Each structure stands twice: as structure tokens, then as C-alpha cells.
Amino acid sequence: MLQRPKADHSAQAVDTGPSVKPSAREQSPHIVIVGGGVAGLILATRLGDSLGRRGRARVSLIDRSWIHVWKPMLHTFAAGTWNIHQQQVQYLAHARAHHFDYVPGQVDSIDRTARRIRLAPLKAGNEELVARGRDLDYDVLVLAFGSRANDFGTSGVAEHCHFIDSQDQADAFNTRLRAQVVRSLAEGDNIDIAIVGGGATGVELAAELSRMVELASGYGNTDIRQRLRVTLLEAAPRILGAFPEKVSTSVESQLRELGVDVRTGVKVMAADPGGYLLEGGERVPAALKVWAAGIRASCSFHESGLELNRAGQVVVGPNFMAKGEQHIFALGDCASLVPKGAERPLPATAQVASQQALHLIRHLPVLLRKGTPVPPFNFRDFGALVALSEYNAFGTLGRFGFFKGGFIKGRFAQFSHAVLYRRHQLSLHGPFRATLLWLAERINALVQPSIRIS
């Protein structure tokens, strides 16, 4: 069994290597997971069921939000085309059902020598203090705090643009969007929206906005669809640069058919209340501005001593161990893992995060019980998909199976994209509850409005 010296947090304490023994006040190892996104929640759920339920380990999940939503769906919540309340997972209830502890809060610092993290004071939306700063000891720390868009310090972006990196941000954008739609219905104004970033989020949001306004036209004004002006700005030569060129060109063609003004090879220099300023002096007017470009870790641990890359991601080895550490893992969007023989780290996608979580779920219990190191992770690329709302979907199959790397589109691609979310629900809830959730969703779709209108 993994061993840890008794609680001596002095500078002279000697670390015995990759070993974990519960502290004196704990009867079992304490696994602390920071971040309840795709990787973090799957990890907490499965380890809670396998170790927490049997008392073999105490599992704690820390997240500053009270709810989990599948990040690839955030653009649908922002557009109001999906019921955000129906897709939420309440951490507190989920933790109770799966034998782990939910700790609301945000990590402020990490004491690697003492194996202790410090939580920042927790405040409510009105800045009322809910809980003071707290300390939490760990035996194994797993960082899975996700990522956010990177504004690269562009002037005015933080003050004037919406981000779609969390449920709160998606909800805030939707509130502004509904106000713009009502104004258009009442006064005939155009709905001017500009999105920076031609990755999956920006592309899918542009299509979803088109779908939302199309549905809104059925509530009293059929001309509103023609008053929607969506501009998609991308600095690279083409949108969806991480996808094969055939996917990129197909998606761009579909977006143009929907009326989206796709502009590539343009650099945004600044944002202000009226729109974006491009390199060369051109302005793109927009009442609603979204920044969906770039990627960086959603938390900053520059003072923790962990090695980080330029995007703030934790540099890890092939087994997710933070470089130079023996008790800290990082996975998902917040980790930078360069596979053997590759030049670039694995992409920040739900597919990567999910596979990494399942790998750690499989091998962390053996590390705790026998001290056997977690083996290297091998990513299996099952392909990539981008869905343009109900209009179309495009993608490629993975490097496995009969049709290796094949291009797909249409209904099959849409079905494949929908399956990704159902698999996530299955990972969290099991087959019975996941089926009930799907049935409840179908029933609600019959009786509820097709878009969020209040």
C-alpha cells in the first residue's frame, strides 16, 4: 500500500516518493479533485462509486459553481435553444448519490510540501461573504479546472465582450440576446452580433443564433430573420483550423447559406461598446460581441511552483503527473500533454478529457493500494464533429474502425454528435437514469417553447 509520512509539514519533512498514506486524522487517503467539468466530474463520480462507497478513499470535488453542464453545449444555452435547467447536474445531490464530497469554492494556492490547498473566500452574487478562506489537506491532488477563451490582452475585450466559457456567462449572453430580439420585434431594429474565433464554439454559436431567430420569427414577426446580422471573425486563413480542410470549407459554405458573414485572415485590434476595430482601421459594428478565440487555463497557479506553459496549462508527463511532482495530477483542458513522437500537445476537447479521466479511474486505485505507477496514456482519436444546430453537421471518423478518417455529414453526423452527449450522461448517471433523463427531455420538448423566451 502507498505510504505517506505522518503529518509533519515542516521544511525538513522527508517525502518517501510516490506513496500515499492517509494523514493522522483520516482513515483513508484523501483524493481532492479541483474542477467539476467533463474530466473532473466523471473522475469524482466513478472514484466515489468504487472507493468512496467502500471507505477505501475519501473523494472531494471542488468547484466554484453549484452545477455542472456539458461544456460543448454552452453555445445552445447562450442562444436559448436548449433548456439549461434540464441539462444541469447539481453537484450536491450528485455527490450524495455517488459517495463523494462536494466542496464549493475556488483554489487560491497550493502548498506542495504540506500537501494542502487554500480555498479563497466564497462570496454570493451580491458579494456577500458566504465562507471564509479554508484549508484542505490532500493525499492525491487532481487538477481538472478546465479552460477559457484567451483574449491575448486585446484592448476592450474584457470590458465589452461576452465569453461563453461557463453556464453563468452563457446565461448572461442569453439575457442580452433576448433583449435584442424583443427590441427587433418591437421597433424593427437589426440584431447585430459579431463573434471572434472560428473554432468549434464560434462556428456552432453562429449557426445556433440563426436557428434561435428563425424560431423566434414564429412568435409574431416573420421578417425578424432578415434583420439578423452575424459576423464571424477569424485571424487564421480558414475557420476550424484544427479540422481537416474539407470540414472547414463545408462548414463555411453552410454558414454563408445561413447568412453569416464569415471573414478569415482578419485581426481584431480592439473592442468598444459599438463593435470591433480591425487591423487596418476597419470597424465591424455589433451590439452584441462574443470572444471565442484562443485557449488558456481557467485558473492561474503561477505561484504554486508547478511548471506551466504560456497558456497557463500544467505541464504533465504521459501519466498526467505534473512535471517534478509525485502527488499532483492534471488532466483535461488545464493540462498540457505532448504524446510521444508528437510536436503539439493533445487538443482541449471533451473527447480527450473523458478518455483521460477514464484512464485515471482505471489506474489510480491500484496506485493507492499497491503503489503501482499510473501507466502512460494513449489517446485514441475517434474523430471530430461540428454541428450547425438543426441545419447540418460535418466531421471525420477516427483512425480506428473500418472507415478510418472518413468524411461524414448530414443526418449521420448529426446523430453521431448527439451520441457524444448521451455518452457523457451515461458516464455520470448509468443506463437507467440516463434513459429517464432522455425521456423527460423528449416529453418536455412537446410541451415547452422551442426557445427560451423569458
Short mmCIF file of C-alpha atoms in Angstrom, two decimals:
data_model
loop_
_atom_site.label_atom_id
_atom_site.label_comp_id
_atom_site.label_asym_id
_atom_site.label_seq_id
_atom_site.Cartn_x
_atom_site.Cartn_y
_atom_site.Cartn_z
CA MET A 1 0.00 0.00 0.00
CA LEU A 2 1.17 3.53 -0.69
CA GLN A 3 2.72 5.22 2.30
CA ARG A 4 2.99 8.80 3.44
CA PRO A 5 4.96 10.16 6.41
CA LYS A 6 2.93 11.34 9.38
CA ALA A 7 1.70 14.90 9.28
CA ASP A 8 4.92 16.88 9.58
CA HIS A 9 4.59 19.97 7.42
CA SER A 10 7.96 21.46 8.29
CA ALA A 11 10.56 22.20 5.63
CA GLN A 12 12.61 19.23 6.90
CA ALA A 13 9.88 16.70 6.25
CA VAL A 14 11.14 13.88 4.03
CA ASP A 15 8.99 12.68 1.12
CA THR A 16 9.28 8.92 0.60
CA GLY A 17 8.37 9.06 -3.08
CA PRO A 18 5.21 8.18 -4.97
CA SER A 19 3.43 6.95 -1.88
CA VAL A 20 0.22 7.95 -0.22
CA LYS A 21 -0.89 7.22 3.29
CA PRO A 22 -3.82 8.98 4.92
CA SER A 23 -2.95 11.76 7.34
CA ALA A 24 -3.27 11.10 11.04
CA ARG A 25 -6.85 12.43 11.18
CA GLU A 26 -8.01 10.45 8.13
CA GLN A 27 -8.77 6.74 7.98
CA SER A 28 -8.22 6.55 4.23
CA PRO A 29 -6.39 8.51 1.50
CA HIS A 30 -7.95 11.82 0.56
CA ILE A 31 -8.32 12.41 -3.19
CA VAL A 32 -9.06 16.05 -3.97
CA ILE A 33 -10.30 16.92 -7.46
CA VAL A 34 -10.27 20.59 -8.48
CA GLY A 35 -12.84 21.34 -11.17
CA GLY A 36 -16.16 19.69 -11.97
CA GLY A 37 -16.03 19.75 -15.76
CA VAL A 38 -16.09 16.72 -18.04
CA ALA A 39 -12.96 15.10 -16.62
CA GLY A 40 -13.38 16.18 -13.00
CA LEU A 41 -16.99 15.09 -12.55
CA ILE A 42 -16.54 11.73 -14.28
CA LEU A 43 -13.49 11.12 -12.09
CA ALA A 44 -15.29 12.06 -8.86
CA THR A 45 -18.36 10.01 -9.79
CA ARG A 46 -16.51 6.81 -10.64
CA LEU A 47 -13.99 7.03 -7.79
CA GLY A 48 -16.80 7.82 -5.37
CA ASP A 49 -18.67 4.72 -6.51
CA SER A 50 -15.62 2.44 -6.40
CA LEU A 51 -13.55 3.82 -3.49
CA GLY A 52 -15.72 6.27 -1.55
CA ARG A 53 -18.64 3.89 -1.14
CA ARG A 54 -16.38 1.21 0.32
CA GLY A 55 -14.42 3.57 2.55
CA ARG A 56 -11.17 2.91 0.67
CA ALA A 57 -10.65 6.61 -0.02
CA ARG A 58 -12.30 9.92 0.66
CA VAL A 59 -13.07 11.77 -2.57
CA SER A 60 -13.70 15.54 -2.63
CA LEU A 61 -14.68 17.64 -5.63
CA ILE A 62 -14.07 21.41 -5.55
CA ASP A 63 -15.83 23.77 -7.93
CA ARG A 64 -16.86 27.42 -7.66
CA SER A 65 -20.19 26.69 -9.36
CA TRP A 66 -23.03 24.72 -7.83
CA ILE A 67 -23.92 22.96 -11.07
CA HIS A 68 -22.29 21.07 -13.92
CA VAL A 69 -23.19 21.47 -17.58
CA TRP A 70 -21.54 19.78 -20.54
CA LYS A 71 -19.29 22.49 -21.93
CA PRO A 72 -19.81 21.64 -25.63
CA MET A 73 -23.49 22.58 -25.10
CA LEU A 74 -22.85 26.07 -23.75
CA HIS A 75 -23.48 27.74 -27.12
CA THR A 76 -27.02 26.27 -27.16
CA PHE A 77 -27.71 27.75 -23.72
CA ALA A 78 -26.31 31.08 -24.89
CA ALA A 79 -28.66 31.05 -27.88
CA GLY A 80 -31.57 29.79 -25.77
CA THR A 81 -32.33 26.80 -27.97
CA TRP A 82 -31.84 24.24 -25.18
CA ASN A 83 -33.33 24.19 -21.70
CA ILE A 84 -30.37 24.97 -19.48
CA HIS A 85 -32.16 23.94 -16.28
CA GLN A 86 -32.95 20.49 -17.64
CA GLN A 87 -29.33 19.78 -18.58
CA GLN A 88 -27.79 20.75 -15.24
CA VAL A 89 -26.23 18.33 -12.77
CA GLN A 90 -26.47 19.59 -9.20
CA TYR A 91 -23.11 18.85 -7.58
CA LEU A 92 -24.52 18.49 -4.06
CA ALA A 93 -27.19 15.94 -5.00
CA HIS A 94 -24.88 14.10 -7.38
CA ALA A 95 -22.17 13.88 -4.71
CA ARG A 96 -24.57 12.33 -2.23
CA ALA A 97 -25.73 9.75 -4.78
CA HIS A 98 -22.16 8.80 -5.70
CA HIS A 99 -20.37 8.86 -2.34
CA PHE A 100 -18.06 11.86 -2.72
CA ASP A 101 -17.93 15.27 -1.04
CA TYR A 102 -18.75 18.46 -2.92
CA VAL A 103 -16.83 21.49 -1.66
CA PRO A 104 -17.98 24.85 -3.12
CA GLY A 105 -15.06 27.18 -3.65
CA GLN A 106 -12.07 28.16 -5.74
CA VAL A 107 -8.47 27.17 -5.09
CA ASP A 108 -6.33 30.18 -4.18
CA SER A 109 -2.97 28.46 -3.63
CA ILE A 110 -1.26 25.08 -3.35
CA ASP A 111 1.27 24.16 -0.66
CA ARG A 112 3.00 21.23 -2.35
CA THR A 113 5.27 20.45 0.62
CA ALA A 114 2.43 20.23 3.14
CA ARG A 115 0.06 18.72 0.57
CA ARG A 116 -2.52 21.34 1.33
CA ILE A 117 -4.63 23.69 -0.76
CA ARG A 118 -6.06 27.03 0.26
CA LEU A 119 -9.58 27.97 -0.83
CA ALA A 120 -10.36 31.62 -1.48
CA PRO A 121 -13.23 33.27 0.43
CA LEU A 122 -16.56 32.28 -1.10
CA LYS A 123 -18.95 35.10 -1.96
CA ALA A 124 -22.52 35.20 -3.22
CA GLY A 125 -23.57 37.10 -6.34
CA ASN A 126 -24.17 40.25 -4.28
CA GLU A 127 -20.61 39.99 -2.88
CA GLU A 128 -21.93 38.81 0.49
CA LEU A 129 -19.36 36.62 2.23
CA VAL A 130 -20.60 33.03 2.35
CA ALA A 131 -17.48 31.31 3.69
CA ARG A 132 -14.04 32.47 4.73
CA GLY A 133 -10.86 31.09 3.22
CA ARG A 134 -10.34 27.45 4.15
CA ASP A 135 -7.53 24.88 4.07
CA LEU A 136 -7.92 21.37 2.73
CA ASP A 137 -5.30 18.62 3.03
CA TYR A 138 -4.85 16.11 0.25
CA ASP A 139 -3.02 12.88 -0.34
CA VAL A 140 -3.62 12.94 -4.09
CA LEU A 141 -4.50 16.17 -5.89
CA VAL A 142 -6.07 16.10 -9.36
CA LEU A 143 -6.29 19.41 -11.21
CA ALA A 144 -9.11 19.42 -13.77
CA PHE A 145 -10.22 23.05 -13.70
CA GLY A 146 -10.75 23.40 -17.44
CA SER A 147 -10.03 26.25 -19.83
CA ARG A 148 -11.42 29.51 -21.09
CA ALA A 149 -11.05 31.73 -24.14
CA ASN A 150 -7.87 33.78 -24.39
CA ASP A 151 -8.27 37.47 -25.23
CA PHE A 152 -4.46 37.88 -25.54
CA GLY A 153 -4.74 41.21 -23.76
CA THR A 154 -6.70 42.78 -26.63
CA SER A 155 -7.91 46.23 -25.63
CA GLY A 156 -11.54 46.46 -24.55
CA VAL A 157 -12.37 42.76 -24.82
CA ALA A 158 -12.74 42.10 -21.09
CA GLU A 159 -14.97 45.16 -20.66
CA HIS A 160 -17.21 44.91 -23.73
CA CYS A 161 -17.33 41.28 -24.90
CA HIS A 162 -19.23 38.22 -23.76
CA PHE A 163 -17.42 34.94 -23.16
CA ILE A 164 -19.14 31.55 -23.42
CA ASP A 165 -16.96 29.51 -21.05
CA SER A 166 -19.43 28.81 -18.22
CA GLN A 167 -23.13 28.50 -17.51
CA ASP A 168 -23.22 31.96 -15.92
CA GLN A 169 -21.59 33.54 -18.97
CA ALA A 170 -23.93 31.74 -21.37
CA ASP A 171 -26.90 32.87 -19.31
CA ALA A 172 -25.68 36.48 -19.26
CA PHE A 173 -25.32 36.48 -23.04
CA ASN A 174 -28.77 34.97 -23.48
CA THR A 175 -30.31 37.73 -21.36
CA ARG A 176 -28.77 40.36 -23.65
CA LEU A 177 -29.75 38.39 -26.75
CA ARG A 178 -33.41 38.17 -25.72
CA ALA A 179 -33.43 41.91 -25.12
CA GLN A 180 -32.11 42.47 -28.65
CA VAL A 181 -34.74 40.14 -30.12
CA VAL A 182 -37.56 41.94 -28.27
CA ARG A 183 -36.24 45.29 -29.46
CA SER A 184 -36.18 44.00 -33.02
CA LEU A 185 -39.73 42.68 -32.71
CA ALA A 186 -40.97 45.95 -31.24
CA GLU A 187 -39.03 48.52 -33.25
CA GLY A 188 -37.74 46.70 -36.31
CA ASP A 189 -34.05 47.14 -35.38
CA ASN A 190 -31.34 44.86 -36.76
CA ILE A 191 -29.74 42.31 -34.44
CA ASP A 192 -26.02 42.87 -34.96
CA ILE A 193 -23.78 40.17 -33.45
CA ALA A 194 -20.05 39.72 -34.06
CA ILE A 195 -18.14 36.63 -32.92
CA VAL A 196 -14.34 36.49 -32.75
CA GLY A 197 -12.99 32.97 -33.12
CA GLY A 198 -13.65 30.47 -35.90
CA GLY A 199 -13.20 27.38 -33.78
CA ALA A 200 -16.00 24.98 -32.87
CA THR A 201 -17.55 27.31 -30.28
CA GLY A 202 -17.73 30.34 -32.57
CA VAL A 203 -18.95 28.35 -35.57
CA GLU A 204 -21.63 26.45 -33.66
CA LEU A 205 -22.80 29.60 -31.87
CA ALA A 206 -23.24 31.41 -35.19
CA ALA A 207 -25.47 28.61 -36.51
CA GLU A 208 -27.40 28.35 -33.25
CA LEU A 209 -28.15 32.09 -33.29
CA SER A 210 -29.57 31.71 -36.77
CA ARG A 211 -31.78 28.88 -35.54
CA MET A 212 -32.92 30.85 -32.50
CA VAL A 213 -34.01 33.89 -34.52
CA GLU A 214 -35.67 31.63 -37.09
CA LEU A 215 -37.75 30.07 -34.30
CA ALA A 216 -38.44 33.49 -32.80
CA SER A 217 -39.98 34.58 -36.08
CA GLY A 218 -42.86 32.23 -35.30
CA TYR A 219 -43.81 34.35 -32.29
CA GLY A 220 -45.17 37.32 -34.20
CA ASN A 221 -42.79 38.74 -36.82
CA THR A 222 -41.68 36.70 -39.81
CA ASP A 223 -39.31 39.45 -41.00
CA ILE A 224 -37.00 39.24 -37.96
CA ARG A 225 -34.90 36.52 -39.62
CA GLN A 226 -33.79 39.02 -42.26
CA ARG A 227 -32.75 41.51 -39.58
CA LEU A 228 -30.20 39.18 -38.02
CA ARG A 229 -26.61 40.17 -38.87
CA VAL A 230 -23.98 37.69 -37.65
CA THR A 231 -20.31 38.27 -38.45
CA LEU A 232 -17.70 35.59 -37.70
CA LEU A 233 -14.12 36.89 -37.49
CA GLU A 234 -11.10 34.55 -37.65
CA ALA A 235 -7.44 35.55 -37.76
CA ALA A 236 -6.31 32.30 -39.44
CA PRO A 237 -6.64 31.68 -43.19
CA ARG A 238 -9.67 29.42 -42.57
CA ILE A 239 -12.17 28.59 -39.85
CA LEU A 240 -11.91 25.32 -37.90
CA GLY A 241 -8.16 25.17 -38.31
CA ALA A 242 -7.96 22.03 -36.14
CA PHE A 243 -10.27 20.16 -38.52
CA PRO A 244 -9.45 18.77 -41.98
CA GLU A 245 -9.82 21.36 -44.75
CA LYS A 246 -12.83 19.58 -46.24
CA VAL A 247 -14.75 20.06 -42.98
CA SER A 248 -13.68 23.69 -42.83
CA THR A 249 -14.82 24.52 -46.36
CA SER A 250 -18.11 22.62 -45.97
CA VAL A 251 -18.94 24.42 -42.73
CA GLU A 252 -18.05 27.82 -44.16
CA SER A 253 -20.30 27.20 -47.16
CA GLN A 254 -23.19 26.19 -44.89
CA LEU A 255 -22.73 29.26 -42.68
CA ARG A 256 -22.78 31.56 -45.69
CA GLU A 257 -26.04 29.95 -46.81
CA LEU A 258 -27.45 30.87 -43.39
CA GLY A 259 -26.44 34.47 -43.93
CA VAL A 260 -23.38 34.50 -41.67
CA ASP A 261 -20.64 36.87 -42.84
CA VAL A 262 -17.52 34.69 -42.46
CA ARG A 263 -14.31 36.70 -42.58
CA THR A 264 -10.93 34.98 -42.31
CA GLY A 265 -7.43 36.40 -42.14
CA VAL A 266 -8.58 39.42 -40.10
CA LYS A 267 -7.00 40.57 -36.85
CA VAL A 268 -9.04 42.27 -34.14
CA MET A 269 -7.13 45.13 -32.54
CA ALA A 270 -9.71 46.36 -30.01
CA ALA A 271 -13.31 46.15 -28.84
CA ASP A 272 -15.54 49.01 -27.73
CA PRO A 273 -19.28 49.44 -26.99
CA GLY A 274 -20.07 49.77 -30.69
CA GLY A 275 -18.13 46.83 -32.12
CA TYR A 276 -14.64 45.69 -33.10
CA LEU A 277 -11.71 47.60 -34.60
CA LEU A 278 -9.74 45.55 -37.14
CA GLU A 279 -6.14 45.87 -38.20
CA GLY A 280 -6.04 48.48 -40.93
CA GLY A 281 -8.70 50.67 -39.31
CA GLU A 282 -11.90 48.94 -40.46
CA ARG A 283 -14.74 48.70 -37.94
CA VAL A 284 -17.24 45.86 -37.52
CA PRO A 285 -20.35 47.25 -35.78
CA ALA A 286 -22.09 44.96 -33.29
CA ALA A 287 -24.44 45.48 -30.35
CA LEU A 288 -23.54 42.03 -29.05
CA LYS A 289 -19.90 40.93 -29.12
CA VAL A 290 -18.62 37.44 -28.31
CA TRP A 291 -14.98 36.45 -27.82
CA ALA A 292 -14.46 32.74 -28.53
CA ALA A 293 -10.84 32.77 -29.70
CA GLY A 294 -7.77 31.19 -28.15
CA ILE A 295 -7.49 28.99 -25.10
CA ARG A 296 -5.90 29.25 -21.71
CA ALA A 297 -6.30 27.55 -18.34
CA SER A 298 -9.27 28.89 -16.39
CA CYS A 299 -7.25 29.24 -13.16
CA SER A 300 -3.79 30.65 -12.53
CA PHE A 301 -1.24 28.88 -10.33
CA HIS A 302 1.89 30.79 -11.28
CA GLU A 303 2.96 30.98 -7.61
CA SER A 304 2.39 27.28 -6.94
CA GLY A 305 5.76 26.21 -8.34
CA LEU A 306 4.11 23.92 -10.90
CA GLU A 307 5.54 24.12 -14.40
CA LEU A 308 3.07 25.88 -16.71
CA ASN A 309 3.10 26.61 -20.43
CA ARG A 310 2.35 30.01 -21.96
CA ALA A 311 -1.39 29.33 -21.84
CA GLY A 312 -1.24 28.62 -18.09
CA GLN A 313 -1.75 24.88 -18.55
CA VAL A 314 0.05 22.47 -16.22
CA VAL A 315 2.85 20.60 -18.00
CA VAL A 316 2.36 16.89 -17.34
CA GLY A 317 4.03 13.61 -18.24
CA PRO A 318 2.37 10.74 -20.11
CA ASN A 319 0.69 9.53 -16.89
CA PHE A 320 -0.80 13.01 -16.09
CA MET A 321 1.67 13.59 -13.26
CA ALA A 322 2.63 17.25 -13.01
CA LYS A 323 6.26 17.68 -14.01
CA GLY A 324 8.53 17.14 -10.99
CA GLU A 325 5.62 16.10 -8.73
CA GLN A 326 4.64 12.82 -7.11
CA HIS A 327 1.19 13.58 -5.72
CA ILE A 328 -0.33 16.03 -8.22
CA PHE A 329 -2.05 15.04 -11.43
CA ALA A 330 -3.57 17.32 -14.08
CA LEU A 331 -5.85 16.34 -16.93
CA GLY A 332 -8.36 17.76 -19.36
CA ASP A 333 -8.17 21.29 -20.74
CA CYS A 334 -5.93 22.58 -17.94
CA ALA A 335 -3.15 20.10 -18.74
CA SER A 336 -0.54 20.16 -21.49
CA LEU A 337 0.39 16.62 -22.52
CA VAL A 338 2.59 16.12 -25.58
CA PRO A 339 2.29 12.48 -26.74
CA LYS A 340 5.46 10.60 -27.56
CA GLY A 341 6.60 11.45 -31.06
CA ALA A 342 4.18 14.38 -31.38
CA GLU A 343 5.06 18.04 -31.76
CA ARG A 344 1.93 19.52 -30.19
CA PRO A 345 0.01 18.76 -27.01
CA LEU A 346 -3.33 16.98 -27.13
CA PRO A 347 -6.21 19.32 -28.00
CA ALA A 348 -8.50 20.74 -25.32
CA THR A 349 -11.60 18.72 -26.23
CA ALA A 350 -14.24 16.79 -24.32
CA GLN A 351 -13.08 13.61 -26.05
CA VAL A 352 -9.55 13.96 -24.67
CA ALA A 353 -10.77 14.93 -21.19
CA SER A 354 -13.16 11.98 -20.98
CA GLN A 355 -10.56 9.44 -22.08
CA GLN A 356 -8.00 10.82 -19.63
CA ALA A 357 -10.49 10.63 -16.76
CA LEU A 358 -11.34 7.02 -17.57
CA HIS A 359 -7.63 6.14 -17.73
CA LEU A 360 -7.00 7.62 -14.28
CA ILE A 361 -10.13 5.95 -12.88
CA ARG A 362 -8.75 2.62 -14.05
CA HIS A 363 -5.28 3.01 -12.55
CA LEU A 364 -5.45 5.39 -9.57
CA PRO A 365 -6.97 2.76 -7.23
CA VAL A 366 -4.00 0.48 -7.98
CA LEU A 367 -1.61 3.32 -7.19
CA LEU A 368 -3.33 3.86 -3.85
CA ARG A 369 -3.44 0.16 -2.98
CA LYS A 370 -0.12 -1.15 -4.28
CA GLY A 371 1.97 1.87 -5.23
CA THR A 372 1.98 0.84 -8.89
CA PRO A 373 2.53 3.97 -11.01
CA VAL A 374 -0.16 5.09 -13.42
CA PRO A 375 0.89 3.83 -16.88
CA PRO A 376 1.30 6.19 -19.85
CA PHE A 377 -1.89 7.39 -21.51
CA ASN A 378 -2.55 6.62 -25.16
CA PHE A 379 -5.16 8.82 -26.82
CA ARG A 380 -7.46 7.14 -29.33
CA ASP A 381 -8.73 9.65 -31.85
CA PHE A 382 -12.33 8.73 -32.64
CA GLY A 383 -12.79 11.69 -34.95
CA ALA A 384 -14.10 15.21 -34.68
CA LEU A 385 -17.56 16.65 -35.27
CA VAL A 386 -19.08 20.10 -35.56
CA ALA A 387 -22.87 20.55 -35.55
CA LEU A 388 -24.56 23.56 -37.11
CA SER A 389 -27.72 23.41 -34.99
CA GLU A 390 -30.51 21.53 -36.79
CA TYR A 391 -29.19 22.53 -40.22
CA ASN A 392 -26.30 20.15 -40.74
CA ALA A 393 -23.23 18.55 -39.18
CA PHE A 394 -19.79 17.71 -40.53
CA GLY A 395 -16.84 15.74 -39.28
CA THR A 396 -14.34 12.98 -39.72
CA LEU A 397 -14.24 9.46 -38.36
CA GLY A 398 -11.33 8.45 -36.17
CA ARG A 399 -8.26 6.47 -37.02
CA PHE A 400 -9.92 3.27 -35.85
CA GLY A 401 -12.58 1.10 -37.40
CA PHE A 402 -13.45 0.29 -40.99
CA PHE A 403 -13.78 3.83 -42.41
CA LYS A 404 -10.61 5.34 -40.96
CA GLY A 405 -10.58 9.12 -41.20
CA GLY A 406 -13.64 9.21 -43.47
CA PHE A 407 -15.57 12.44 -44.04
CA ILE A 408 -19.18 12.44 -42.80
CA LYS A 409 -22.01 14.94 -42.96
CA GLY A 410 -25.79 15.21 -42.70
CA ARG A 411 -28.03 13.07 -40.53
CA PHE A 412 -25.38 10.51 -39.65
CA ALA A 413 -23.02 13.25 -38.48
CA GLN A 414 -25.84 14.90 -36.50
CA PHE A 415 -26.70 11.60 -34.86
CA SER A 416 -23.03 10.96 -34.04
CA HIS A 417 -22.75 14.41 -32.47
CA ALA A 418 -25.86 13.84 -30.34
CA VAL A 419 -24.46 10.50 -29.16
CA LEU A 420 -21.46 12.27 -27.61
CA TYR A 421 -23.66 14.00 -25.04
CA ARG A 422 -25.67 10.84 -24.34
CA ARG A 423 -22.42 9.00 -23.65
CA HIS A 424 -21.48 11.72 -21.18
CA GLN A 425 -24.82 11.31 -19.41
CA LEU A 426 -24.29 7.55 -19.36
CA SER A 427 -20.87 8.01 -17.74
CA LEU A 428 -22.37 10.14 -14.98
CA HIS A 429 -25.74 8.51 -14.32
CA GLY A 430 -25.66 4.95 -15.60
CA PRO A 431 -28.03 3.49 -18.21
CA PHE A 432 -31.30 3.60 -16.24
CA ARG A 433 -31.13 7.20 -15.05
CA ALA A 434 -29.65 8.41 -18.36
CA THR A 435 -32.61 6.86 -20.20
CA LEU A 436 -35.08 8.54 -17.84
CA LEU A 437 -33.38 11.89 -18.39
CA TRP A 438 -33.64 11.45 -22.15
CA LEU A 439 -37.34 10.55 -21.91
CA ALA A 440 -38.04 13.56 -19.67
CA GLU A 441 -36.25 15.77 -22.17
CA ARG A 442 -38.36 14.43 -25.06
CA ILE A 443 -41.60 14.94 -23.11
CA ASN A 444 -40.66 18.49 -22.15
CA ALA A 445 -39.87 19.26 -25.79
CA LEU A 446 -43.52 18.52 -26.62
CA VAL A 447 -44.99 20.95 -24.08
CA GLN A 448 -42.38 23.69 -23.65
CA PRO A 449 -41.47 26.54 -26.06
CA SER A 450 -38.73 25.61 -28.52
CA ILE A 451 -36.62 28.58 -27.43
CA ARG A 452 -36.10 30.47 -24.20
CA ILE A 453 -38.42 33.49 -24.34
CA SER A 454 -38.40 34.64 -20.70
#
